Coordinates of C-alpha atoms and ligand atoms in Angstrom, one line a residue:
M127 CA -3.6 -27.0 41.1
A128 CA 0.0 -26.8 40.0
Q129 CA 2.6 -24.7 41.8
H130 CA 4.4 -22.3 39.5
T131 CA 7.7 -20.4 40.1
V132 CA 7.6 -16.9 38.5
T133 CA 10.3 -14.3 38.4
L134 CA 8.9 -11.0 39.7
I135 CA 10.7 -7.8 38.7
P136 CA 9.0 -4.9 40.6
G137 CA 11.0 -2.3 38.7
D138 CA 10.8 1.4 39.5
G139 CA 8.3 4.1 40.7
I140 CA 4.7 2.8 40.9
G141 CA 6.0 -0.6 40.0
L142 CA 6.7 -1.3 43.6
E143 CA 3.1 -0.5 44.6
T144 CA 1.4 -2.2 41.6
S145 CA 3.5 -5.4 41.9
A146 CA 2.7 -5.7 45.6
A147 CA -1.1 -5.3 44.8
M148 CA -0.8 -7.8 41.9
Q149 CA 0.8 -10.4 44.2
R150 CA -2.0 -10.0 46.8
V151 CA -4.7 -10.4 44.1
V152 CA -3.1 -13.4 42.4
E153 CA -2.8 -15.2 45.7
A154 CA -6.4 -14.3 46.8
A155 CA -7.6 -15.7 43.5
G156 CA -6.2 -19.1 44.5
A157 CA -3.0 -19.3 42.4
D158 CA 0.0 -21.2 43.9
I159 CA 2.9 -19.0 42.8
V160 CA 6.4 -19.0 44.2
W161 CA 7.7 -15.5 43.5
E162 CA 11.4 -15.2 42.8
V163 CA 12.1 -11.5 43.1
A164 CA 14.7 -9.9 40.8
E165 CA 16.0 -6.4 40.3
A166 CA 16.1 -4.2 37.3
G167 CA 15.7 -0.5 36.5
A168 CA 17.0 2.9 37.6
A169 CA 17.1 2.2 41.3
C170 CA 18.9 -1.1 40.6
A171 CA 21.4 0.8 38.4
E172 CA 22.1 3.2 41.3
K173 CA 22.6 0.3 43.8
T174 CA 24.5 -2.3 41.7
G175 CA 25.9 -0.2 38.8
T176 CA 23.8 -1.9 36.2
P177 CA 20.1 -1.5 35.3
L178 CA 19.8 -5.2 34.2
P179 CA 22.0 -7.6 36.2
D180 CA 22.9 -10.9 34.7
E181 CA 21.2 -12.6 37.7
T182 CA 17.9 -11.1 36.6
I183 CA 18.3 -12.5 33.1
E184 CA 19.3 -15.8 34.5
A185 CA 16.2 -15.9 36.8
V186 CA 13.9 -15.3 33.9
K187 CA 15.6 -18.0 31.8
R188 CA 15.4 -20.4 34.8
N189 CA 11.7 -19.9 35.4
K190 CA 10.7 -19.1 31.8
V191 CA 7.9 -16.8 33.0
A192 CA 8.3 -13.4 34.6
I193 CA 6.1 -10.4 35.4
K194 CA 7.6 -7.0 35.7
G195 CA 6.7 -3.5 36.8
P196 CA 7.9 -0.6 34.7
C197 CA 11.5 0.5 34.7
T198 CA 12.6 4.1 34.5
T199 CA 14.7 5.0 31.4
P200 CA 16.6 8.2 31.4
V201 CA 15.3 10.3 28.5
G202 CA 17.8 11.4 25.8
T203 CA 20.9 10.3 27.6
G204 CA 22.1 7.6 30.1
F205 CA 21.7 3.9 30.0
R206 CA 19.6 2.2 27.3
S207 CA 16.1 0.9 28.1
V208 CA 16.0 -2.2 30.3
N209 CA 12.8 -3.3 28.5
V210 CA 14.4 -3.2 25.1
A211 CA 17.4 -5.1 26.5
L212 CA 15.2 -7.8 28.1
R213 CA 13.2 -8.2 24.9
K214 CA 16.3 -8.6 22.8
T215 CA 18.3 -10.8 25.2
L216 CA 15.4 -13.2 25.7
D217 CA 14.2 -13.0 22.1
L218 CA 10.7 -11.8 23.1
Y219 CA 9.7 -11.0 19.6
V220 CA 6.0 -10.4 20.2
C221 CA 4.5 -7.6 22.2
L222 CA 0.8 -8.5 22.8
R223 CA -1.6 -5.9 24.1
P224 CA -5.4 -6.7 24.3
V225 CA -7.5 -3.6 24.4
L226 CA -11.1 -4.1 25.7
S227 CA -13.7 -1.6 26.8
M228 CA -14.7 -2.1 30.4
P229 CA -18.0 -0.6 31.8
G230 CA -17.1 2.0 34.5
A231 CA -13.5 2.6 33.3
G232 CA -14.3 5.9 31.6
G233 CA -13.5 4.8 28.0
R234 CA -14.6 6.9 25.1
Y235 CA -16.2 3.8 23.6
D236 CA -18.0 0.8 25.0
D237 CA -17.4 -1.6 22.0
V238 CA -13.6 -1.8 21.7
D239 CA -12.3 -5.3 21.5
L240 CA -9.0 -5.4 19.6
V241 CA -5.5 -6.9 20.0
I242 CA -2.3 -5.1 19.3
V243 CA 0.5 -7.4 18.1
R244 CA 3.6 -5.3 18.0
E245 CA 7.0 -6.5 16.6
N246 CA 9.4 -6.3 19.5
S247 CA 12.9 -6.7 18.2
E248 CA 13.8 -4.3 15.4
D249 CA 12.7 -1.1 13.7
L250 CA 13.8 2.1 15.3
Y251 CA 14.1 0.2 18.6
A252 CA 17.1 -1.8 17.3
G253 CA 19.4 0.5 19.2
V254 CA 21.6 1.1 16.2
E255 CA 22.3 4.8 16.7
F256 CA 25.1 7.2 15.8
E257 CA 25.7 10.3 18.0
E258 CA 25.7 13.7 16.4
G259 CA 29.3 14.7 15.7
S260 CA 30.8 11.3 16.1
E261 CA 33.3 9.9 13.6
A262 CA 30.9 7.0 12.9
A263 CA 28.1 9.4 12.2
S264 CA 30.3 11.4 9.8
K265 CA 31.4 8.2 8.0
L266 CA 27.7 7.1 7.6
I267 CA 26.7 10.5 6.3
K268 CA 29.5 10.4 3.7
F269 CA 28.5 6.8 2.8
C270 CA 24.9 7.8 2.2
E271 CA 26.0 10.7 0.0
D272 CA 28.6 8.6 -2.0
E273 CA 25.9 5.9 -2.6
G274 CA 23.5 8.6 -3.8
A275 CA 21.1 7.5 -1.1
G276 CA 20.5 11.1 0.1
V277 CA 22.0 14.1 1.8
I278 CA 22.0 14.2 5.6
R279 CA 23.0 17.4 7.4
P280 CA 26.4 17.1 9.1
D281 CA 25.0 18.0 12.5
S282 CA 22.6 15.0 12.5
G283 CA 22.2 12.2 15.0
I284 CA 21.1 9.1 13.3
S285 CA 18.9 6.1 14.4
I286 CA 18.8 3.1 12.0
K287 CA 15.4 1.5 11.1
P288 CA 16.0 -2.1 10.1
I289 CA 12.9 -4.2 9.2
S290 CA 13.6 -7.7 8.1
I291 CA 11.6 -10.4 6.2
T292 CA 12.4 -12.9 9.0
A293 CA 11.1 -10.8 11.9
T294 CA 8.0 -9.6 9.8
Q295 CA 7.1 -13.2 8.9
N296 CA 7.4 -14.2 12.5
I297 CA 5.2 -11.4 13.9
V298 CA 2.6 -11.5 11.1
R299 CA 2.3 -15.3 11.4
Y300 CA 1.9 -14.9 15.2
A301 CA -0.9 -12.4 14.6
F302 CA -2.7 -14.8 12.3
E303 CA -2.2 -17.8 14.6
Y304 CA -3.5 -15.7 17.5
A305 CA -6.6 -14.8 15.4
L306 CA -7.3 -18.4 14.6
K307 CA -6.8 -19.6 18.2
H308 CA -9.0 -16.9 19.6
G309 CA -11.8 -17.0 17.0
R310 CA -10.9 -13.6 15.6
K311 CA -11.9 -12.7 12.1
K312 CA -9.5 -10.1 10.7
V313 CA -5.8 -9.1 10.8
T314 CA -4.9 -5.5 9.8
A315 CA -1.3 -4.5 9.1
A316 CA -0.4 -0.9 9.9
H317 CA 2.5 0.7 8.1
K318 CA 3.9 3.8 6.3
A319 CA 4.9 1.9 3.1
N320 CA 4.1 4.8 0.9
I321 CA 7.1 6.8 2.3
M322 CA 9.5 4.2 3.6
K323 CA 9.5 1.8 0.7
Y324 CA 12.4 -0.4 1.8
S325 CA 11.5 -0.9 5.4
D326 CA 7.7 -0.4 5.8
G327 CA 7.3 -1.5 2.1
L328 CA 9.0 -4.8 3.0
F329 CA 6.8 -5.1 6.1
L330 CA 3.6 -4.7 4.0
R331 CA 4.8 -7.0 1.1
T332 CA 5.8 -9.7 3.6
A333 CA 2.5 -9.3 5.5
R334 CA 0.5 -9.8 2.3
E335 CA 2.5 -12.9 1.5
V336 CA 1.9 -14.5 5.0
A337 CA -1.8 -13.5 4.7
K338 CA -2.2 -15.7 1.7
E339 CA -1.5 -18.7 3.8
Y340 CA -4.6 -17.9 5.9
E341 CA -6.9 -17.0 3.0
G342 CA -10.4 -18.1 3.6
R343 CA -9.8 -18.5 7.3
V344 CA -8.8 -15.0 8.5
E345 CA -9.4 -11.8 6.6
F346 CA -6.6 -9.4 5.9
D347 CA -6.4 -5.7 5.2
D348 CA -3.8 -2.9 5.7
R349 CA -3.8 0.7 6.8
I350 CA -1.3 3.5 6.5
I351 CA -0.4 4.4 10.1
D352 CA -1.7 8.0 10.1
A353 CA -5.1 6.9 8.6
F354 CA -5.1 4.1 11.1
C355 CA -4.8 6.6 14.0
M356 CA -7.7 8.7 12.7
N357 CA -9.8 5.6 12.2
M358 CA -9.0 4.4 15.7
V359 CA -10.3 7.7 17.2
I360 CA -13.4 7.7 15.1
D361 CA -14.4 4.0 15.1
P362 CA -12.1 1.6 17.0
A363 CA -14.7 -1.2 16.9
Q364 CA -13.7 -1.8 13.2
F365 CA -10.4 -3.3 14.3
D366 CA -9.8 -6.8 15.4
V367 CA -6.2 -8.0 15.5
V368 CA -3.7 -5.3 14.3
V369 CA -0.1 -6.0 13.6
F370 CA 2.6 -3.3 13.7
P371 CA 6.3 -2.7 13.3
N372 CA 7.8 -1.8 16.7
L373 CA 7.5 2.0 16.9
Y374 CA 4.0 2.4 15.5
G375 CA 2.9 -0.4 17.8
D376 CA 4.2 1.3 20.8
I377 CA 2.4 4.6 20.0
A378 CA -0.8 2.8 19.0
S379 CA -0.8 1.0 22.3
D380 CA -1.1 4.2 24.3
L381 CA -3.6 5.6 21.8
A382 CA -5.8 2.5 22.2
A383 CA -5.4 2.5 26.0
G384 CA -6.6 6.2 26.0
L385 CA -9.8 5.2 24.2
V386 CA -10.8 2.6 26.9
G387 CA -10.0 4.4 30.1
G388 CA -6.2 5.0 30.1
L389 CA -2.9 3.5 30.9
G390 CA -4.1 2.4 34.4
I391 CA -6.0 -0.5 32.9
A392 CA -3.9 -1.5 29.8
P393 CA -2.1 -4.9 30.2
G394 CA 0.5 -6.6 28.0
A395 CA 3.0 -9.4 27.5
N396 CA 6.3 -9.9 25.7
I397 CA 6.4 -13.3 24.3
G398 CA 9.1 -15.4 22.7
K399 CA 9.4 -19.1 21.7
E400 CA 11.0 -19.9 25.1
Y401 CA 10.3 -17.1 27.6
A402 CA 7.4 -14.8 28.4
V403 CA 7.5 -11.5 30.4
F404 CA 4.2 -9.9 31.3
E405 CA 4.0 -6.2 32.0
A406 CA 1.6 -3.3 31.9
V407 CA 1.8 -0.8 29.0
H408 CA 2.4 2.1 31.4
G409 CA 5.7 3.4 32.7
S410 CA 7.0 4.1 36.3
A411 CA 4.8 7.3 36.6
P412 CA 7.2 9.3 38.7
D413 CA 4.6 12.0 39.2
I414 CA 2.5 9.7 41.5
A415 CA 5.1 7.2 42.6
G416 CA 5.3 6.4 46.3
Q417 CA 1.9 8.1 47.0
N418 CA -0.4 5.0 47.0
K419 CA -2.3 6.5 44.1
A420 CA -1.4 4.1 41.3
N421 CA -4.0 2.0 39.6
P422 CA -2.8 -1.6 39.8
T423 CA -5.4 -2.9 37.3
A424 CA -3.0 -3.0 34.3
E425 CA -0.5 -5.1 36.2
I426 CA -3.2 -7.3 37.6
M427 CA -4.7 -7.8 34.1
S428 CA -1.1 -8.6 32.9
A429 CA -1.0 -11.3 35.7
A430 CA -4.3 -12.7 34.4
M431 CA -2.6 -13.0 30.9
M432 CA 0.3 -14.7 32.7
L433 CA -2.0 -17.2 34.4
D434 CA -3.6 -18.0 31.0
H435 CA -0.1 -18.7 29.8
L436 CA 0.6 -20.9 32.7
G437 CA -2.6 -22.9 32.0
E438 CA -4.5 -21.4 35.0
L439 CA -7.5 -20.3 32.9
E440 CA -10.0 -20.5 35.7
I441 CA -8.0 -18.4 38.1
A442 CA -7.3 -15.8 35.4
E443 CA -11.0 -15.6 34.6
R444 CA -11.8 -15.2 38.3
I445 CA -9.5 -12.2 38.5
R446 CA -11.0 -10.6 35.3
R447 CA -14.6 -11.2 36.7
G448 CA -13.5 -9.5 39.9
V449 CA -12.0 -6.5 38.1
R450 CA -15.1 -6.1 36.0
A451 CA -17.3 -6.2 39.1
V452 CA -15.3 -3.5 40.9
Y453 CA -15.5 -1.2 37.9
A454 CA -19.2 -1.9 37.4
D455 CA -19.8 -1.2 41.0
G456 CA -17.9 2.1 40.8
S457 CA -17.6 2.9 44.5
V458 CA -13.9 2.2 44.9
L459 CA -11.8 3.4 41.9
T460 CA -8.4 5.1 41.7
G461 CA -7.9 8.8 40.7
D462 CA -7.0 8.1 37.1
I463 CA -10.3 6.5 36.5
R464 CA -12.2 9.2 38.4
K465 CA -10.6 11.7 36.1
A466 CA -11.4 9.6 33.0
T467 CA -15.1 9.2 34.0
G468 CA -15.4 12.9 35.0
S469 CA -16.5 11.8 38.5
S470 CA -16.0 14.0 41.6
A471 CA -16.3 11.0 43.9
P472 CA -13.2 10.5 46.1
A473 CA -10.3 8.6 44.6
A474 CA -9.4 5.3 46.2
S475 CA -5.8 4.5 47.1
C476 CA -4.0 1.7 45.4
T477 CA -4.5 -0.3 48.6
E478 CA -8.2 0.4 48.9
F479 CA -8.8 -0.6 45.3
T480 CA -6.7 -3.8 45.9
E481 CA -8.8 -4.7 48.9
A482 CA -12.1 -4.1 47.1
L483 CA -10.9 -6.3 44.3
I484 CA -9.9 -9.1 46.7
A485 CA -13.4 -8.9 48.3
A486 CA -15.0 -9.1 44.8
I487 CA -12.9 -12.2 43.9
K488 CA -13.8 -13.8 47.3
D489 CA -17.5 -13.0 46.7
Q490 CA -17.5 -15.3 43.6
A491 CA -16.6 -18.3 45.7
Ligands
NAD665 P1 4.0 6.7 32.4 O1 3.2 5.7 31.7 O2 4.8 6.4 33.5 O3 3.0 7.9 32.9 C1 2.2 8.7 31.9 C2 1.0 9.3 32.8 O4 0.1 8.2 33.1 C3 1.4 9.9 34.1 O5 0.6 11.0 34.3 C4 1.1 8.8 35.1 O6 0.8 9.3 36.4 C5 -0.1 8.1 34.5 N1 -0.1 6.7 34.8 C6 0.6 5.7 34.3 N2 0.3 4.5 34.8 C7 -0.6 4.8 35.7 C8 -1.3 3.9 36.7 N3 -1.1 2.6 36.7 N4 -2.2 4.5 37.5 C9 -2.5 5.8 37.5 N5 -1.8 6.7 36.6 C10 -0.9 6.1 35.8 O7 4.8 7.4 31.2 P2 6.1 8.4 31.3 O8 5.8 9.4 32.3 O9 6.3 8.8 29.8 O10 7.3 7.5 31.6 C11 7.9 7.5 32.9 C12 9.0 6.5 32.9 O11 8.6 5.2 32.7 C13 10.1 6.8 31.9 O12 11.4 6.6 32.5 C14 9.9 5.8 30.8 O13 11.0 5.5 30.1 C15 9.4 4.6 31.6 N6 8.6 3.6 30.9 C16 8.8 2.3 31.2 C17 8.0 1.4 30.6 C18 8.2 -0.1 30.9 O14 9.0 -0.4 31.8 N7 7.6 -1.0 30.3 C19 7.0 1.7 29.7 C20 6.8 3.1 29.4 C21 7.6 4.0 30.0

């Protein structure tokens, strides 16, 4: 088996606990990984003055593959999101989030098997924003009025929503190629093209054009995002691969996670042509950080996706089998899953869960 060097960014809050658990599990499953630890996030900003040091970006570029814990982002004010900066700097244009029902995880459905493909570089996440009361905001408001584009109240803050043909072609093509490679039958594009004709309208039109290249091989349909959400709650099994502009994809990821047991089990990856950064969907969970209560499954399943990416398919599958066995057994599960299943059995700590998983992985040998 090959040795791989991977950049590990533990991040903030529960990231410290889930990353340590993930490392133990990956090693127990037999992967030969050299971990190069790098810093990012709020604690890093306090210590070094920046939430995303150049050395961290350099480390990811050098190793090409990273796994990261969540990074705290101040809400409303303060520094911009480390995650958004990383995705932009490394051109990680795909956010890939498989959502799968797992027996024992407390999901609302037992037949969900879909993949969220979220555009990761533009839309309202582009970071093009104008602060309320600033000279630039006033100029923009006047420009919109002069152009006859619409009247904006003078006390508005403004975030710009760019959606390009280039980025849409890239993400929709990725969704179709993913479907072909993984034997999936249908790609659905979610949008609000009825209201935002020049941004979401362009997304839908471009998606339809790309879909024509795959006619006869992969089906295509589209849903308005609000109807998509209702359909997800009523019958999520109807969806296969779903491709989204950035913001809807973010919201739909948490919705989908909630249907199969919660954020504690939802893995993900940010993928570009050169680099890939694997990370759970959840955030730094300040409410339970440092208490050994976090569910490390999401980061461990993200690591399994990373091992697939590194070509270590057997080890990745060993980890997934172990996770399924622990959930099916049901005797050692963290508090979030106890809550989702409505069970009054005692909640396992992050450490206890990790040890049960390592035992289940070793049992397979
Ligand atoms: P969150 O995902 O951190 O937490 C939401 C709820 O889910 C909390 O009650 C939390 O305890 C629970 N939860 C999340 N992950 C869990 C796990 N693994 N095990 C058990 N329970 C879990 O979302 P939030 O509270 O909105 O955000 C907290 C911080 O994280 C914010 O600063 C936000 O910006 C950041 N964030 C970072 C990322 C990332 O780095 N990729 C993603 C989302 C949010």
